[in-house]
């Protein structure tokens, strides 16, 4: 089974999904992420799905679950780089990813996290 | 095919060959079509009757039908022109008086019927192609995505929205968001005459998809009647930003992206007015 690598950049954890996600690797990723957030004390989590071309309801729910888990551990989740076709599919499936922040690309995702933290500090 | 039919066919072939000029002339008179258009067809048909291969005739007929359709002639007239050959050949057969020729005429008549119907098929196929092309062009033409500002794109929608068009609009808008890296999108529905639940549903879906990609989407150009309709239908737009005009939506998007708009003091305009 392929494991998705988790990169740490300052306070942010970056996950770039570049493989076809199977149910097993999705579950493994959820666990790995929760462990890493706790271990590193990260406050932000960016999931880059630029390379993901096909989604189903399971992956849609996975994103929501990861965001909820991360929020319990005091980390903000941003999903970046969603393709138009993927966005349309998720909407047609009726998944609006409540509670997940989104950004167009990694750069804007990092900027969004900075913005959120700025506001929280004030 | 029985031997007698083959013999009958050969009789018709002989008749066509020996009375070529005469038949062609009668056909012209009956169908009221210029000679040069018919001559080629006639020659091809004569050759085909002998060989039993009608692909050349069909090719010529297709051209014939298309060129007449382009002139705006009704398809019935084209078919009638083809059917005219039956009458011309019948006169030949009658004059000949051979029972073999009569039997052959039945076969020939069926053949000409087929060819006449073929012109009709060609005509409708050509028309359908034109309609398809136009529908495609309309789809392309009617959905431009324009850039209003760095990071702000807009889609001015014109005409009635249906599922197919909304799908194209949705895909194009989302694609533009990715290509230009825009975080704000405005859907302007000034040119949409009516909004029903289905159209509203499509708009809401587009906004939701844009949000999933990390862009904000507002809807502008809502006329008083459309606002009334939406409220009466009980459609909930939730927290989606809606504005009356594109200008309002643009200023909202600018504000959200941190651009500050400030009007210069009106002194300059006053100076101009004085000069005039």
Tab-separated table of C-alpha atoms in Angstrom:
chain	number	residue	atom	x	y	z
A	1	UNK	CA	0.000	0.000	0.000
A	2	UNK	CA	1.254	3.475	-0.891
A	3	UNK	CA	1.612	5.908	1.959
A	4	UNK	CA	1.215	9.622	1.296
A	5	UNK	CA	4.209	11.629	2.589
A	6	UNK	CA	3.574	14.471	5.022
A	7	UNK	CA	5.912	17.465	4.813
A	8	UNK	CA	6.464	19.961	7.601
A	9	UNK	CA	7.118	23.599	6.809
A	10	UNK	CA	7.268	25.745	9.939
A	11	UNK	CA	3.858	25.573	11.565
A	12	UNK	CA	2.256	24.009	8.531
A	13	UNK	CA	1.954	20.405	7.442
A	14	UNK	CA	1.724	19.916	3.691
A	15	UNK	CA	0.226	16.806	2.112
A	16	UNK	CA	0.378	16.454	-1.661
A	17	UNK	CA	-1.753	13.635	-2.963
A	18	UNK	CA	-0.198	12.329	-6.164
A	19	UNK	CA	-1.506	8.783	-6.277
A	20	UNK	CA	-4.872	7.259	-6.971
A	21	UNK	CA	-6.304	7.085	-3.498
A	22	UNK	CA	-7.489	3.697	-2.348
A	23	UNK	CA	-9.689	3.320	0.663
A	24	UNK	CA	-6.844	1.782	2.664
A	25	UNK	CA	-4.375	4.584	1.926
A	26	UNK	CA	-7.032	7.175	2.765
A	27	UNK	CA	-7.561	5.623	6.184
A	28	UNK	CA	-3.807	5.386	6.714
A	29	UNK	CA	-3.430	9.052	5.758
A	30	UNK	CA	-6.065	10.081	8.292
A	31	UNK	CA	-4.203	8.288	11.062
A	32	UNK	CA	-0.780	9.529	9.974
A	33	UNK	CA	-2.013	13.101	9.840
A	34	UNK	CA	-3.540	13.023	13.312
A	35	UNK	CA	-0.318	11.523	14.703
A	36	UNK	CA	1.863	14.093	12.937
A	37	UNK	CA	-0.259	17.047	14.037
A	38	UNK	CA	0.089	15.941	17.638
A	39	UNK	CA	3.803	15.108	17.305
A	40	UNK	CA	4.775	18.395	15.658
A	41	UNK	CA	2.225	20.713	17.197
A	42	UNK	CA	1.385	22.038	13.748
A	43	UNK	CA	-1.313	24.706	13.554
A	44	UNK	CA	-2.042	24.498	9.857
A	45	UNK	CA	-2.682	21.674	7.449
A	46	UNK	CA	-2.657	22.037	3.687
A	47	UNK	CA	-3.934	19.204	1.506
A	48	UNK	CA	-2.911	19.703	-2.106
A	49	UNK	CA	-5.155	17.783	-4.512
A	50	UNK	CA	-3.918	19.355	-7.765
A	51	UNK	CA	-3.059	15.933	-9.138
A	52	UNK	CA	-6.329	14.293	-8.112
A	53	UNK	CA	-8.555	13.770	-11.141
A	54	UNK	CA	-11.189	11.434	-9.790
A	55	UNK	CA	-13.065	11.766	-6.528
A	56	UNK	CA	-15.917	9.866	-4.981
A	57	UNK	CA	-18.052	10.459	-1.930
A	58	UNK	CA	-15.575	8.523	0.216
A	59	UNK	CA	-12.715	10.917	-0.571
A	60	UNK	CA	-15.062	13.883	-0.147
A	61	UNK	CA	-15.942	12.654	3.312
A	62	UNK	CA	-12.281	11.941	4.033
A	63	UNK	CA	-11.457	15.637	3.509
A	64	UNK	CA	-14.218	16.675	5.897
A	65	UNK	CA	-13.135	14.111	8.482
A	66	UNK	CA	-9.505	15.179	8.344
A	67	UNK	CA	-10.571	18.813	8.798
A	68	UNK	CA	-12.723	17.921	11.806
A	69	UNK	CA	-9.972	15.862	13.412
A	70	UNK	CA	-7.439	18.630	12.775
A	71	UNK	CA	-9.752	21.207	14.315
A	72	UNK	CA	-10.005	19.077	17.461
A	73	UNK	CA	-6.213	19.269	17.591
A	74	UNK	CA	-6.274	23.057	17.018
A	75	UNK	CA	-5.069	23.016	13.419
A	76	UNK	CA	-6.763	24.746	10.470
A	77	UNK	CA	-7.207	22.727	7.289
A	78	UNK	CA	-7.024	24.178	3.790
A	79	UNK	CA	-7.698	22.107	0.680
A	80	UNK	CA	-5.871	23.590	-2.322
A	81	UNK	CA	-5.668	23.049	-6.052
A	82	UNK	CA	-9.014	21.396	-6.642
A	83	UNK	CA	-9.653	20.884	-10.350
A	84	UNK	CA	-12.864	22.199	-11.932
A	85	UNK	CA	-14.041	18.709	-12.826
A	86	UNK	CA	-13.473	17.539	-9.262
A	87	UNK	CA	-15.334	20.553	-7.854
A	88	UNK	CA	-18.280	19.883	-10.165
A	89	UNK	CA	-18.334	16.223	-9.167
A	90	UNK	CA	-18.361	17.045	-5.469
A	91	UNK	CA	-21.194	19.539	-5.960
A	92	UNK	CA	-23.187	17.006	-7.956
A	93	UNK	CA	-22.604	14.491	-5.168
A	94	UNK	CA	-24.039	17.061	-2.764
A	95	UNK	CA	-20.818	17.403	-0.770
A	96	UNK	CA	-19.996	20.994	0.090
A	97	UNK	CA	-17.076	20.149	2.403
A	98	UNK	CA	-18.477	22.151	5.293
A	99	UNK	CA	-15.816	23.376	7.684
A	100	UNK	CA	-13.011	22.986	5.143
A	101	UNK	CA	-11.285	26.090	3.846
A	102	UNK	CA	-10.271	26.075	0.193
A	103	UNK	CA	-7.746	27.987	-1.896
A	104	UNK	CA	-6.810	27.995	-5.555
A	105	UNK	CA	-3.195	26.910	-5.065
A	106	UNK	CA	-0.569	26.191	-2.434
A	107	UNK	CA	0.673	29.780	-2.341
A	108	UNK	CA	-2.815	31.151	-1.724
A	109	UNK	CA	-3.401	28.403	0.832
A	110	UNK	CA	-0.411	29.512	2.871
A	111	UNK	CA	-1.565	33.149	2.568
A	112	UNK	CA	-5.034	32.132	3.772
A	113	UNK	CA	-3.602	30.387	6.849
A	114	UNK	CA	-1.487	33.476	7.646
A	115	UNK	CA	-4.617	35.613	7.320
A	116	UNK	CA	-6.617	33.332	9.616
A	117	UNK	CA	-3.882	33.319	12.265
A	118	UNK	CA	-3.542	37.095	12.013
A	119	UNK	CA	-7.220	37.531	12.744
A	120	UNK	CA	-7.110	35.034	15.611
A	121	UNK	CA	-4.214	36.886	17.224
A	122	UNK	CA	-5.999	40.220	17.225
B	1	UNK	CA	-32.354	-12.056	-58.687
B	2	UNK	CA	-34.017	-14.244	-61.315
B	3	UNK	CA	-32.805	-14.546	-64.863
B	4	UNK	CA	-35.880	-12.877	-66.312
B	5	UNK	CA	-35.316	-9.798	-64.135
B	6	UNK	CA	-31.758	-9.620	-65.367
B	7	UNK	CA	-33.005	-9.826	-68.915
B	8	UNK	CA	-35.548	-7.094	-68.169
B	9	UNK	CA	-32.803	-4.961	-66.684
B	10	UNK	CA	-30.691	-5.423	-69.764
B	11	UNK	CA	-33.625	-4.369	-71.925
B	12	UNK	CA	-33.941	-1.105	-69.956
B	13	UNK	CA	-30.205	-0.602	-70.201
B	14	UNK	CA	-30.384	-1.062	-73.972
B	15	UNK	CA	-33.303	1.341	-74.236
B	16	UNK	CA	-31.469	3.974	-72.194
B	17	UNK	CA	-28.376	3.519	-74.335
B	18	UNK	CA	-30.104	3.706	-77.698
B	19	UNK	CA	-32.403	6.622	-76.844
B	20	UNK	CA	-29.990	8.588	-74.702
B	21	UNK	CA	-30.508	12.071	-76.198
B	22	UNK	CA	-34.272	11.641	-76.427
B	23	UNK	CA	-34.710	10.451	-72.811
B	24	UNK	CA	-32.485	13.161	-71.480
B	25	UNK	CA	-34.475	15.802	-73.344
B	26	UNK	CA	-37.821	14.480	-72.043
B	27	UNK	CA	-36.453	14.303	-68.507
B	28	UNK	CA	-35.410	17.956	-68.738
B	29	UNK	CA	-38.824	18.989	-69.968
B	30	UNK	CA	-40.638	17.064	-67.249
B	31	UNK	CA	-38.426	18.059	-64.347
B	32	UNK	CA	-37.719	21.624	-65.559
B	33	UNK	CA	-34.077	21.328	-64.567
B	34	UNK	CA	-31.063	22.614	-66.590
B	35	UNK	CA	-29.629	20.001	-68.966
B	36	UNK	CA	-26.023	20.034	-67.756
B	37	UNK	CA	-27.075	19.115	-64.216
B	38	UNK	CA	-29.019	16.114	-65.425
B	39	UNK	CA	-26.626	14.875	-68.114
B	40	UNK	CA	-23.937	13.776	-65.695
B	41	UNK	CA	-26.521	12.072	-63.485
B	42	UNK	CA	-28.060	10.333	-66.468
B	43	UNK	CA	-24.715	9.031	-67.740
B	44	UNK	CA	-23.753	7.777	-64.308
B	45	UNK	CA	-27.117	6.105	-63.889
B	46	UNK	CA	-26.828	4.392	-67.265
B	47	UNK	CA	-23.413	3.045	-66.378
B	48	UNK	CA	-24.698	1.949	-62.973
B	49	UNK	CA	-27.648	0.053	-64.446
B	50	UNK	CA	-25.146	-1.940	-66.487
B	51	UNK	CA	-22.667	-2.564	-63.677
B	52	UNK	CA	-25.097	-2.817	-60.776
B	53	UNK	CA	-22.964	-0.480	-58.641
B	54	UNK	CA	-24.810	2.673	-57.619
B	55	UNK	CA	-22.231	4.366	-55.375
B	56	UNK	CA	-21.241	6.851	-58.114
B	57	UNK	CA	-24.865	7.775	-58.749
B	58	UNK	CA	-25.458	8.285	-55.048
B	59	UNK	CA	-22.398	10.514	-54.777
B	60	UNK	CA	-23.572	12.637	-57.707
B	61	UNK	CA	-27.113	12.750	-56.344
B	62	UNK	CA	-25.814	13.926	-52.954
B	63	UNK	CA	-23.958	16.812	-54.670
B	64	UNK	CA	-27.038	17.578	-56.771
B	65	UNK	CA	-29.271	17.631	-53.698
B	66	UNK	CA	-26.843	19.757	-51.688
B	67	UNK	CA	-26.338	22.358	-54.427
B	68	UNK	CA	-30.110	22.701	-54.850
B	69	UNK	CA	-30.609	22.942	-51.092
B	70	UNK	CA	-28.057	25.745	-51.027
B	71	UNK	CA	-30.098	27.586	-53.669
B	72	UNK	CA	-33.021	27.404	-51.266
B	73	UNK	CA	-35.096	25.007	-53.388
B	74	UNK	CA	-37.460	22.806	-51.389
B	75	UNK	CA	-36.412	19.127	-51.100
B	76	UNK	CA	-39.722	17.981	-52.632
B	77	UNK	CA	-38.816	19.737	-55.868
B	78	UNK	CA	-35.460	17.973	-55.995
B	79	UNK	CA	-37.110	14.595	-55.466
B	80	UNK	CA	-39.711	15.409	-58.093
B	81	UNK	CA	-36.932	16.233	-60.545
B	82	UNK	CA	-35.493	12.767	-59.970
B	83	UNK	CA	-38.919	11.101	-60.206
B	84	UNK	CA	-39.358	12.843	-63.574
B	85	UNK	CA	-37.002	10.265	-65.065
B	86	UNK	CA	-39.645	7.574	-64.520
B	87	UNK	CA	-42.062	9.359	-66.781
B	88	UNK	CA	-39.407	9.869	-69.454
B	89	UNK	CA	-38.436	6.195	-69.393
B	90	UNK	CA	-42.093	5.055	-69.335
B	91	UNK	CA	-42.654	6.838	-72.632
B	92	UNK	CA	-39.696	4.896	-74.039
B	93	UNK	CA	-41.043	1.587	-72.746
B	94	UNK	CA	-44.527	2.324	-74.077
B	95	UNK	CA	-43.135	3.125	-77.512
B	96	UNK	CA	-41.040	-0.047	-77.423
B	97	UNK	CA	-43.995	-2.274	-76.505
B	98	UNK	CA	-41.801	-5.222	-75.431
B	99	UNK	CA	-43.192	-7.085	-72.333
B	100	UNK	CA	-39.590	-7.599	-71.175
B	101	UNK	CA	-39.161	-3.826	-71.156
B	102	UNK	CA	-42.357	-3.409	-69.091
B	103	UNK	CA	-41.073	-5.896	-66.520
B	104	UNK	CA	-37.803	-3.991	-66.485
B	105	UNK	CA	-39.694	-0.757	-65.978
B	106	UNK	CA	-41.111	-2.012	-62.655
B	107	UNK	CA	-37.582	-2.646	-61.462
B	108	UNK	CA	-36.359	0.686	-62.798
B	109	UNK	CA	-39.233	2.527	-61.142
B	110	UNK	CA	-38.287	1.104	-57.758
B	111	UNK	CA	-34.698	2.148	-58.334
B	112	UNK	CA	-35.652	5.733	-59.144
B	113	UNK	CA	-37.925	5.829	-56.068
B	114	UNK	CA	-34.944	4.842	-53.934
B	115	UNK	CA	-32.781	7.508	-55.518
B	116	UNK	CA	-35.470	10.156	-55.018
B	117	UNK	CA	-35.756	9.286	-51.352
B	118	UNK	CA	-31.989	9.375	-51.115
B	119	UNK	CA	-31.985	13.038	-52.188
B	120	UNK	CA	-34.436	13.734	-49.385
B	121	UNK	CA	-32.206	12.011	-46.863
B	122	UNK	CA	-29.193	13.985	-48.061
B	123	UNK	CA	-31.169	17.185	-47.764
B	124	UNK	CA	-32.277	16.571	-44.193
B	125	UNK	CA	-28.813	15.349	-43.188
B	126	UNK	CA	-27.313	18.581	-44.551
B	127	UNK	CA	-29.907	20.644	-42.659
B	128	UNK	CA	-29.327	18.757	-39.440
B	129	UNK	CA	-25.602	19.352	-39.717
B	130	UNK	CA	-26.199	23.096	-40.115
B	131	UNK	CA	-28.441	23.122	-37.052
B	132	UNK	CA	-25.920	21.169	-35.004
B	133	UNK	CA	-23.079	23.482	-36.010
B	134	UNK	CA	-25.114	26.545	-35.165
B	135	UNK	CA	-26.089	25.197	-31.764
B	136	UNK	CA	-22.427	24.538	-31.060
B	137	UNK	CA	-21.414	28.000	-32.203
B	138	UNK	CA	-24.129	29.531	-30.062
B	139	UNK	CA	-22.810	27.655	-27.058
B	140	UNK	CA	-19.298	28.932	-27.732
B	141	UNK	CA	-20.361	32.479	-28.495
B	142	UNK	CA	-22.684	32.933	-25.609
B	143	UNK	CA	-20.323	32.108	-22.795
B	144	UNK	CA	-17.340	34.433	-22.699
B	145	UNK	CA	-15.394	34.733	-19.472
B	146	UNK	CA	-13.961	38.229	-19.107
B	147	UNK	CA	-11.297	39.512	-16.763
B	148	UNK	CA	-12.440	42.624	-14.902
B	149	UNK	CA	-9.421	43.161	-12.701
B	150	UNK	CA	-6.357	41.311	-11.528
B	151	UNK	CA	-7.926	38.366	-9.724
B	152	UNK	CA	-11.517	39.122	-10.714
B	153	UNK	CA	-13.302	37.406	-13.612
B	154	UNK	CA	-16.893	37.755	-14.788
B	155	UNK	CA	-19.319	35.763	-16.952
B	156	UNK	CA	-22.033	37.871	-18.550
B	157	UNK	CA	-24.832	35.416	-19.268
B	158	UNK	CA	-27.142	36.210	-22.176
B	159	UNK	CA	-30.262	34.294	-23.077
B	160	UNK	CA	-32.124	31.431	-21.511
B	161	UNK	CA	-30.140	29.086	-19.340
B	162	UNK	CA	-30.586	25.351	-19.712
B	163	UNK	CA	-28.658	22.457	-18.257
B	164	UNK	CA	-26.273	22.077	-21.209
B	165	UNK	CA	-25.404	25.773	-21.279
B	166	UNK	CA	-25.010	26.037	-17.547
B	167	UNK	CA	-22.660	23.075	-17.630
B	168	UNK	CA	-20.497	24.833	-20.241
B	169	UNK	CA	-20.574	28.108	-18.299
B	170	UNK	CA	-19.681	26.326	-15.091
B	171	UNK	CA	-16.737	24.476	-16.631
B	172	UNK	CA	-15.429	27.545	-18.447
B	173	UNK	CA	-15.657	29.750	-15.383
B	174	UNK	CA	-13.928	27.236	-13.139
B	175	UNK	CA	-11.252	26.666	-15.780
B	176	UNK	CA	-10.638	30.413	-15.986
B	177	UNK	CA	-10.324	30.605	-12.208
B	178	UNK	CA	-7.521	28.041	-12.365
B	179	UNK	CA	-5.808	29.590	-15.391
B	180	UNK	CA	-5.832	33.169	-14.133
B	181	UNK	CA	-5.525	32.345	-10.448
B	182	UNK	CA	-8.530	34.556	-9.752
B	183	UNK	CA	-10.094	34.462	-6.313
B	184	UNK	CA	-13.233	36.346	-7.245
B	185	UNK	CA	-15.830	35.559	-9.856
B	186	UNK	CA	-18.974	37.438	-10.818
B	187	UNK	CA	-21.859	35.792	-12.643
B	188	UNK	CA	-23.878	38.538	-14.316
B	189	UNK	CA	-27.421	37.524	-15.224
B	190	UNK	CA	-28.590	40.861	-16.647
B	191	UNK	CA	-29.221	39.165	-19.996
B	192	UNK	CA	-31.148	36.219	-18.582
B	193	UNK	CA	-34.852	36.855	-19.187
B	194	UNK	CA	-36.215	34.477	-16.592
B	195	UNK	CA	-34.990	32.493	-13.632
B	196	UNK	CA	-36.783	29.363	-12.537
B	197	UNK	CA	-35.907	26.836	-9.863
B	198	UNK	CA	-33.757	24.837	-12.265
B	199	UNK	CA	-31.681	27.832	-13.349
B	200	UNK	CA	-31.309	28.969	-9.748
B	201	UNK	CA	-30.184	25.476	-8.818
B	202	UNK	CA	-27.521	25.611	-11.540
B	203	UNK	CA	-26.318	29.008	-10.334
B	204	UNK	CA	-26.072	27.770	-6.764
B	205	UNK	CA	-24.113	24.722	-7.914
B	206	UNK	CA	-21.664	26.892	-9.825
B	207	UNK	CA	-21.101	29.077	-6.780
B	208	UNK	CA	-20.613	25.993	-4.584
B	209	UNK	CA	-18.081	24.520	-7.034
B	210	UNK	CA	-16.159	27.811	-7.168
B	211	UNK	CA	-16.066	27.863	-3.388
B	212	UNK	CA	-14.719	24.330	-3.287
B	213	UNK	CA	-11.868	25.513	-5.464
B	214	UNK	CA	-11.138	28.382	-3.135
B	215	UNK	CA	-12.733	31.243	-5.036
B	216	UNK	CA	-15.531	33.554	-4.054
B	217	UNK	CA	-18.444	33.912	-6.420
B	218	UNK	CA	-21.108	36.608	-6.468
B	219	UNK	CA	-24.185	36.994	-8.653
B	220	UNK	CA	-25.071	40.344	-10.194
B	221	UNK	CA	-27.601	41.835	-12.559
B	222	UNK	CA	-30.664	40.677	-10.682
B	223	UNK	CA	-33.589	42.670	-11.965
B	224	UNK	CA	-36.539	43.563	-9.720
B	225	UNK	CA	-38.731	40.969	-11.443
B	226	UNK	CA	-36.158	38.223	-11.052
B	227	UNK	CA	-35.655	39.125	-7.395
B	228	UNK	CA	-39.412	38.885	-6.983
B	229	UNK	CA	-39.540	35.522	-8.754
B	230	UNK	CA	-36.719	34.101	-6.647
B	231	UNK	CA	-38.396	35.145	-3.415
B	232	UNK	CA	-41.785	33.874	-4.566
B	233	UNK	CA	-40.292	30.510	-5.538
B	234	UNK	CA	-38.743	30.340	-2.095
B	235	UNK	CA	-35.208	29.797	-3.375
B	236	UNK	CA	-32.671	30.327	-0.625
B	237	UNK	CA	-29.435	31.918	-1.796
B	238	UNK	CA	-27.981	31.631	1.694
B	239	UNK	CA	-24.742	33.539	2.189
B	240	UNK	CA	-24.105	34.012	-1.531
B	241	UNK	CA	-23.462	37.648	-2.345
B	242	UNK	CA	-26.037	39.048	-4.779
B	243	UNK	CA	-25.871	42.534	-6.280
B	244	UNK	CA	-28.190	44.556	-8.481
B	245	UNK	CA	-25.561	45.591	-11.014
B	246	UNK	CA	-22.217	44.384	-12.274
B	247	UNK	CA	-20.655	47.622	-11.003
B	248	UNK	CA	-21.781	46.839	-7.455
B	249	UNK	CA	-20.420	43.324	-7.712
B	250	UNK	CA	-17.082	44.600	-9.031
B	251	UNK	CA	-16.727	47.128	-6.235
B	252	UNK	CA	-17.584	44.404	-3.721
B	253	UNK	CA	-14.967	42.073	-5.205
B	254	UNK	CA	-12.369	44.863	-5.251
B	255	UNK	CA	-13.101	45.611	-1.631
B	256	UNK	CA	-12.749	41.957	-0.712
B	257	UNK	CA	-9.416	41.686	-2.490
B	258	UNK	CA	-8.125	44.732	-0.645
B	259	UNK	CA	-8.217	47.315	-3.427
B	260	UNK	CA	-9.281	50.735	-2.213
B	261	UNK	CA	-11.356	52.903	-4.531
B	262	UNK	CA	-11.223	56.624	-4.001
B	263	UNK	CA	-12.915	59.262	-6.086
B	264	UNK	CA	-10.698	62.229	-6.951
B	265	UNK	CA	-12.152	65.556	-5.915
B	266	UNK	CA	-14.606	66.812	-8.490
B	267	UNK	CA	-12.456	69.897	-9.203
B	268	UNK	CA	-11.204	68.530	-12.511
B	269	UNK	CA	-14.633	67.889	-13.901
B	270	UNK	CA	-15.690	71.357	-12.869
B	271	UNK	CA	-12.707	72.884	-14.716
B	272	UNK	CA	-13.644	71.005	-17.857
B	273	UNK	CA	-17.194	72.187	-17.603
B	274	UNK	CA	-16.043	75.790	-17.329
B	275	UNK	CA	-13.945	75.533	-20.460
B	276	UNK	CA	-16.823	74.141	-22.392
